mmCIF file of the C-alpha atoms, coordinates in Angstrom:
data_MODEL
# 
_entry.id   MODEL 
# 
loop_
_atom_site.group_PDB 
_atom_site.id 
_atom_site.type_symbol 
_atom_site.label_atom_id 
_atom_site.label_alt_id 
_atom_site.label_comp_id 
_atom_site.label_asym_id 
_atom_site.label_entity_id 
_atom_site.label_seq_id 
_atom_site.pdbx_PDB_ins_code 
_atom_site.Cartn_x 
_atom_site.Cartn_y 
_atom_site.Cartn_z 
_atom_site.occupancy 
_atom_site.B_iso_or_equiv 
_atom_site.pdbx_formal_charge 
_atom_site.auth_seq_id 
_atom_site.auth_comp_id 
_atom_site.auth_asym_id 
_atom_site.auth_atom_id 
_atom_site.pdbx_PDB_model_num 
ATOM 1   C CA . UNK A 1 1   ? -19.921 27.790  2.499   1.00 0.00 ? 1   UNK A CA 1 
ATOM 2   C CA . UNK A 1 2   ? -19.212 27.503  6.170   1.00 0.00 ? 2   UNK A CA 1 
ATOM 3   C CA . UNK A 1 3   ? -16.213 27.432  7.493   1.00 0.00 ? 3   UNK A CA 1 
ATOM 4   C CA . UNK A 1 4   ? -16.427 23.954  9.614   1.00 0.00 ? 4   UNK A CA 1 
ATOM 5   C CA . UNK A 1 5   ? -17.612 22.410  5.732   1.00 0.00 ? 5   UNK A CA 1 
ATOM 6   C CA . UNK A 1 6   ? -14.327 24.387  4.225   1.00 0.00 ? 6   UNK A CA 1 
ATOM 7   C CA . UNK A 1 7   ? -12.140 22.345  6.994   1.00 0.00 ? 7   UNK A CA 1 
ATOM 8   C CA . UNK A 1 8   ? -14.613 19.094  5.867   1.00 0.00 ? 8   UNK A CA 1 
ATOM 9   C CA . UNK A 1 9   ? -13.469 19.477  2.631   1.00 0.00 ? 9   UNK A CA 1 
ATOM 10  C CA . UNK A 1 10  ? -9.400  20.190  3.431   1.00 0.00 ? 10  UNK A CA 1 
ATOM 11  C CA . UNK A 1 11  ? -9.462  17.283  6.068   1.00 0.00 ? 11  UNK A CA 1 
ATOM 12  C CA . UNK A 1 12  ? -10.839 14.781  3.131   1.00 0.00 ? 12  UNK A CA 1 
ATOM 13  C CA . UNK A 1 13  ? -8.513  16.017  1.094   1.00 0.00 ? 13  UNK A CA 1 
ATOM 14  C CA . UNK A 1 14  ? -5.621  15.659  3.383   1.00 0.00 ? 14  UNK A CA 1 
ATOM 15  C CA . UNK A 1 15  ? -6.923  12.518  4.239   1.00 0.00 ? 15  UNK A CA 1 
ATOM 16  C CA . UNK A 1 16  ? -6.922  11.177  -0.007  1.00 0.00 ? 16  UNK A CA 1 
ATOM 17  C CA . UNK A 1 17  ? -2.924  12.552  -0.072  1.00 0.00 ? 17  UNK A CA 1 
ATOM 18  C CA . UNK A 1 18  ? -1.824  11.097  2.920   1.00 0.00 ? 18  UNK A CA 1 
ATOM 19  C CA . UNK A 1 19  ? -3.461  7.852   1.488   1.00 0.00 ? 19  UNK A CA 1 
ATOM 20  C CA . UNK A 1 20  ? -2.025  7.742   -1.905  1.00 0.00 ? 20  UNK A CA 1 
ATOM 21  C CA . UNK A 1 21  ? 1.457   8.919   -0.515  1.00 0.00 ? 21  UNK A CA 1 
ATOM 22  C CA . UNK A 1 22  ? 1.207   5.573   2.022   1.00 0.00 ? 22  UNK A CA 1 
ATOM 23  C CA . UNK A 1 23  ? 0.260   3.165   -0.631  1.00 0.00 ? 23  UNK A CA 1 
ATOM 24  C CA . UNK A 1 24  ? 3.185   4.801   -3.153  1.00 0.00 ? 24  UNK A CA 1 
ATOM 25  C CA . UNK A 1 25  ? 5.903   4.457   -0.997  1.00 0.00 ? 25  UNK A CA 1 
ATOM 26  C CA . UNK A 1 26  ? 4.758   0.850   0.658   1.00 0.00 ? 26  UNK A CA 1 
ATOM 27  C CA . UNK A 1 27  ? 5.320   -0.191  -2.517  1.00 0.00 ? 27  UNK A CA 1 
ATOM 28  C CA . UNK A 1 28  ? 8.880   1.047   -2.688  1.00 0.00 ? 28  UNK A CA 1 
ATOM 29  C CA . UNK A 1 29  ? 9.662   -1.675  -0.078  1.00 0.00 ? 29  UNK A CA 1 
ATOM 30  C CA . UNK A 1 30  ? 11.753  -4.167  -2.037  1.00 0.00 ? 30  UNK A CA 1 
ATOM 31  C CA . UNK A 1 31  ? 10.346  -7.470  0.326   1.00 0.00 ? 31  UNK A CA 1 
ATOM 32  C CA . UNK A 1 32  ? 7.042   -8.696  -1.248  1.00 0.00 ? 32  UNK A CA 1 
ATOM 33  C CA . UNK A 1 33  ? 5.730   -9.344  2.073   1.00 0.00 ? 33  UNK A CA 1 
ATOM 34  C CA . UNK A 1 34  ? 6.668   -5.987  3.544   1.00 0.00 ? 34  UNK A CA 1 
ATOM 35  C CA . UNK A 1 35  ? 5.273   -4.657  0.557   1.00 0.00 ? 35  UNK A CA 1 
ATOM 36  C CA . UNK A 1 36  ? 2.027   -5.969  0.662   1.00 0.00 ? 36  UNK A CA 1 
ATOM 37  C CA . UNK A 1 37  ? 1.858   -5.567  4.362   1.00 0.00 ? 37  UNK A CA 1 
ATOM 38  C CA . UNK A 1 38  ? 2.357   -1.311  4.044   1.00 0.00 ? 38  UNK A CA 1 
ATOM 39  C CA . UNK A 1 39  ? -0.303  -1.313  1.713   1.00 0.00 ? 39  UNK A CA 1 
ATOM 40  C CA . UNK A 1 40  ? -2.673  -3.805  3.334   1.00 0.00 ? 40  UNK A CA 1 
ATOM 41  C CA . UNK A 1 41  ? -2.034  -1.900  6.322   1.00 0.00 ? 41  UNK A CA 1 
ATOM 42  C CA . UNK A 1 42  ? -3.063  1.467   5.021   1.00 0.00 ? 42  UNK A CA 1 
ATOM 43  C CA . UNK A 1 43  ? -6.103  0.448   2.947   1.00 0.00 ? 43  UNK A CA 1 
ATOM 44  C CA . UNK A 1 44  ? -7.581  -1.285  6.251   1.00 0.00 ? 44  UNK A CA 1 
ATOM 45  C CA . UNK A 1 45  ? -7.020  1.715   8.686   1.00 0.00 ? 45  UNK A CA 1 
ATOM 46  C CA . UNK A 1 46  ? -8.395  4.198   6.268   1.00 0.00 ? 46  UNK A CA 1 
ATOM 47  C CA . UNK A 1 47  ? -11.105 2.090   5.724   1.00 0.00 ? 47  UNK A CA 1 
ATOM 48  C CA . UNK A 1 48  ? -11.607 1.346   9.815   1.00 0.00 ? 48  UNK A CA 1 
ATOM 49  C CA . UNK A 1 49  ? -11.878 5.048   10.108  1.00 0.00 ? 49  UNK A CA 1 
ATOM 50  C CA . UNK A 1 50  ? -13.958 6.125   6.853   1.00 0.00 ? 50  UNK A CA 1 
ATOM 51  C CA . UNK A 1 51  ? -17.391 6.836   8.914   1.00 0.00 ? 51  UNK A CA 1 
ATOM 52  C CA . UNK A 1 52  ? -15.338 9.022   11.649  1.00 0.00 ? 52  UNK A CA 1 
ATOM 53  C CA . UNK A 1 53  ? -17.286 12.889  11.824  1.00 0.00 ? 53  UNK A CA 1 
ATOM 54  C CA . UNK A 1 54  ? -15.603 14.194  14.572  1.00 0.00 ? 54  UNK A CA 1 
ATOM 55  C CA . UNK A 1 55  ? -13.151 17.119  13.354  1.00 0.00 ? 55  UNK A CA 1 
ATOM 56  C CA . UNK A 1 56  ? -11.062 17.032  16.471  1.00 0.00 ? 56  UNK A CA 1 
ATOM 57  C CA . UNK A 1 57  ? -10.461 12.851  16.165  1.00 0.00 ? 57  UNK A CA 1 
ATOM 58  C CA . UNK A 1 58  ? -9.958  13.270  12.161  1.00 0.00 ? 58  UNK A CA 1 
ATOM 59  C CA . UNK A 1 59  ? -7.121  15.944  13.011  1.00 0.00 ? 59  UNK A CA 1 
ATOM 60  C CA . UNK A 1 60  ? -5.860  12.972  15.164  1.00 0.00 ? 60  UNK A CA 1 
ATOM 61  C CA . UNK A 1 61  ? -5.762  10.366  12.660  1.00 0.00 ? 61  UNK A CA 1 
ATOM 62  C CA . UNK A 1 62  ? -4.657  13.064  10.274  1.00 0.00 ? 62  UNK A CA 1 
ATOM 63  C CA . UNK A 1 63  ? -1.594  13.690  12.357  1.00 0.00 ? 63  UNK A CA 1 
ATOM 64  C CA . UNK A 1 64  ? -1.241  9.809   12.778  1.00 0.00 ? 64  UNK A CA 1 
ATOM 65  C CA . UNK A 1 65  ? -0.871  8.850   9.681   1.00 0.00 ? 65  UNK A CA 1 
ATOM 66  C CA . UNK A 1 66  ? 1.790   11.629  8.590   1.00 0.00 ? 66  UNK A CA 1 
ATOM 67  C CA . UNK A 1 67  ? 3.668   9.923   11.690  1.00 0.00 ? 67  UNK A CA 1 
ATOM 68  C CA . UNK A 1 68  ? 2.927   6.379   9.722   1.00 0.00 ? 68  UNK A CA 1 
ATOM 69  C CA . UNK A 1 69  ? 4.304   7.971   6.536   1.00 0.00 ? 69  UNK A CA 1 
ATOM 70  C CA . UNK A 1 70  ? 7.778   9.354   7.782   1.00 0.00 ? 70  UNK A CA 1 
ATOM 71  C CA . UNK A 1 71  ? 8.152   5.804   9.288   1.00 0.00 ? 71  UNK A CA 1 
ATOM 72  C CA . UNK A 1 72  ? 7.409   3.893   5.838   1.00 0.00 ? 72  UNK A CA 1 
ATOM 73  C CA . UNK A 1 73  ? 9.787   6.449   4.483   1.00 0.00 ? 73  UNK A CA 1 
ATOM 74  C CA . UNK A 1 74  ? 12.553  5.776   6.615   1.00 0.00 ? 74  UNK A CA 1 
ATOM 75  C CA . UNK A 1 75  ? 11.627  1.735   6.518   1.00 0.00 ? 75  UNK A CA 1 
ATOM 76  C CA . UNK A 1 76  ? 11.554  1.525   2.247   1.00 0.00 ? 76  UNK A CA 1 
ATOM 77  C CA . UNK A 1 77  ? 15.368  3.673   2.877   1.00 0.00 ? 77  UNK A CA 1 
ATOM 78  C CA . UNK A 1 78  ? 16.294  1.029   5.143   1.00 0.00 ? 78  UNK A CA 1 
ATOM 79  C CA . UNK A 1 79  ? 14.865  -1.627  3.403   1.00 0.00 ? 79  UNK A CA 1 
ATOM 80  C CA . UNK A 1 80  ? 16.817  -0.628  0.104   1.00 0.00 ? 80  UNK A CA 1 
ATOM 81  C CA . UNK A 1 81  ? 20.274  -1.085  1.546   1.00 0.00 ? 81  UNK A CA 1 
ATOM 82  C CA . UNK A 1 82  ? 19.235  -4.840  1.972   1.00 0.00 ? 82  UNK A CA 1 
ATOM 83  C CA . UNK A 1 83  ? 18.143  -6.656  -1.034  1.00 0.00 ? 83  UNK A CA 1 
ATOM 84  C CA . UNK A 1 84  ? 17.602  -9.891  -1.520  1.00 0.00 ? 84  UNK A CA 1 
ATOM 85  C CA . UNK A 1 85  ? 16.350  -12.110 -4.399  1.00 0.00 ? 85  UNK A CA 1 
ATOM 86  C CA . UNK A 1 86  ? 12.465  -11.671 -5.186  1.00 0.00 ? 86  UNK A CA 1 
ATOM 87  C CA . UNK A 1 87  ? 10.074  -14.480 -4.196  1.00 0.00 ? 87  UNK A CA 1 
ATOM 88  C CA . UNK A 1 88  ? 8.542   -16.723 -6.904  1.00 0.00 ? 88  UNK A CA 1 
ATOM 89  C CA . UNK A 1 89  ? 5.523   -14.898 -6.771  1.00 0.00 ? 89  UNK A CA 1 
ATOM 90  C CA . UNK A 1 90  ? 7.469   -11.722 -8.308  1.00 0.00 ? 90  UNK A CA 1 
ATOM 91  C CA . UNK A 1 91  ? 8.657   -13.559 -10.861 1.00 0.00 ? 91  UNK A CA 1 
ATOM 92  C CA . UNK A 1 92  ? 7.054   -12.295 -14.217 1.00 0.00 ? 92  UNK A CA 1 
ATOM 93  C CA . UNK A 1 93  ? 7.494   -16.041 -15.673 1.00 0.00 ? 93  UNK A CA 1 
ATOM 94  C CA . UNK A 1 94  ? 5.230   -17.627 -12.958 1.00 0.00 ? 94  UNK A CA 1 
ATOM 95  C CA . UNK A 1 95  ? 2.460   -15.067 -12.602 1.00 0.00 ? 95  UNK A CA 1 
ATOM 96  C CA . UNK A 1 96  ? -0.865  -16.557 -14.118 1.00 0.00 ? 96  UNK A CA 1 
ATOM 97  C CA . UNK A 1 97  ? -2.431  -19.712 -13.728 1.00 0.00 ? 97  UNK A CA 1 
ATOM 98  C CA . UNK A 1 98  ? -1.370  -19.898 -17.807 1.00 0.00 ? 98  UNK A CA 1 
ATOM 99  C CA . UNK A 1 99  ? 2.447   -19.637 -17.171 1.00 0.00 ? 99  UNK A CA 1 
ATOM 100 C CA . UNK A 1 100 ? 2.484   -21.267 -14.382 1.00 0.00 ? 100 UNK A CA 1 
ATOM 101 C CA . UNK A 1 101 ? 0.603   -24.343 -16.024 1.00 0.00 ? 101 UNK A CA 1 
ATOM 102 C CA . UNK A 1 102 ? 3.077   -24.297 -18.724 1.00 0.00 ? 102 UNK A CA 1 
ATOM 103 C CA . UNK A 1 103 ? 5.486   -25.155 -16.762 1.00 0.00 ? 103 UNK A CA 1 
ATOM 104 C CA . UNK A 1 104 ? 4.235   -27.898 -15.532 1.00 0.00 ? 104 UNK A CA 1 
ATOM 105 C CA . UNK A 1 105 ? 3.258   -29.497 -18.932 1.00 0.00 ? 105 UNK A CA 1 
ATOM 106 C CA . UNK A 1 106 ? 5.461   -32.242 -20.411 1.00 0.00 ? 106 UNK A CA 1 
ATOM 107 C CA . UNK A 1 107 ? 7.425   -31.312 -23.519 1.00 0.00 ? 107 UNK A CA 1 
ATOM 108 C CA . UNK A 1 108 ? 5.843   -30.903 -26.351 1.00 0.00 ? 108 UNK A CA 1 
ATOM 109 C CA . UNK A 1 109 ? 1.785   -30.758 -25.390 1.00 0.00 ? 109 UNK A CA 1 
ATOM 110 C CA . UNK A 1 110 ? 0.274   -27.496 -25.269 1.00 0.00 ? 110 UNK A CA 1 
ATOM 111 C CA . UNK A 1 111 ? -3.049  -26.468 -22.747 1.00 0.00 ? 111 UNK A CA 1 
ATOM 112 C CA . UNK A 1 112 ? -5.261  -24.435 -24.812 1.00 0.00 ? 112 UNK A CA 1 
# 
């Protein structure tokens, strides 16, 4: 094993930790849209730069995103001191087209 495929191997690696730590804490914002944003966010850059083979521009992005991360950090702290009520999309009683249909029935007729 060469060393430049040894650093291949630790940069993917690095790369698969700094993406599941991004996507965990975006979804410690309490905001539904802020949350979806951080992970939105962090699936589509990772996925911009998938097909990038240069070891010098992955150390880059590397470095970038553990920037990205301490700022997410600091945001879901902030973002914690300020709660506010969750959207209706949060809601546990409206999520499915089932429960949500329900609702809308008249009394006393079911959809099956």
């Amino acid at each position: 094993m060469s060393v430049a495929s040894a650093l291949k191997g630790d940069s993917a690696q690095q790369a698969r930790t700094l993406y599941r730590q991004l996507l965990r804490q975006g979804n410690q914002f309490n905001a539904y849209n802020f949350r979806e944003y951080a992970k939105r966010r962090t699936r589509d850059a990772f996925r911009e730069n998938v097909s990038v083979k240069d070891p010098q521009e992955i150390s880059q992005l590397l470095a970038k995103a553990r920037e990205e991360l301490e700022v997410v950090k600091r945001q879901t702290i902030i973002s914690q001191f300020f709660k506010s009520n969750p959207l209706v999309l949060e809601s546990p009683a409206t999520r499915g087209a089932k429960a949500a249909a329900e609702k809308l029935e008249p009394f006393g007729t079911k959809m099956t």
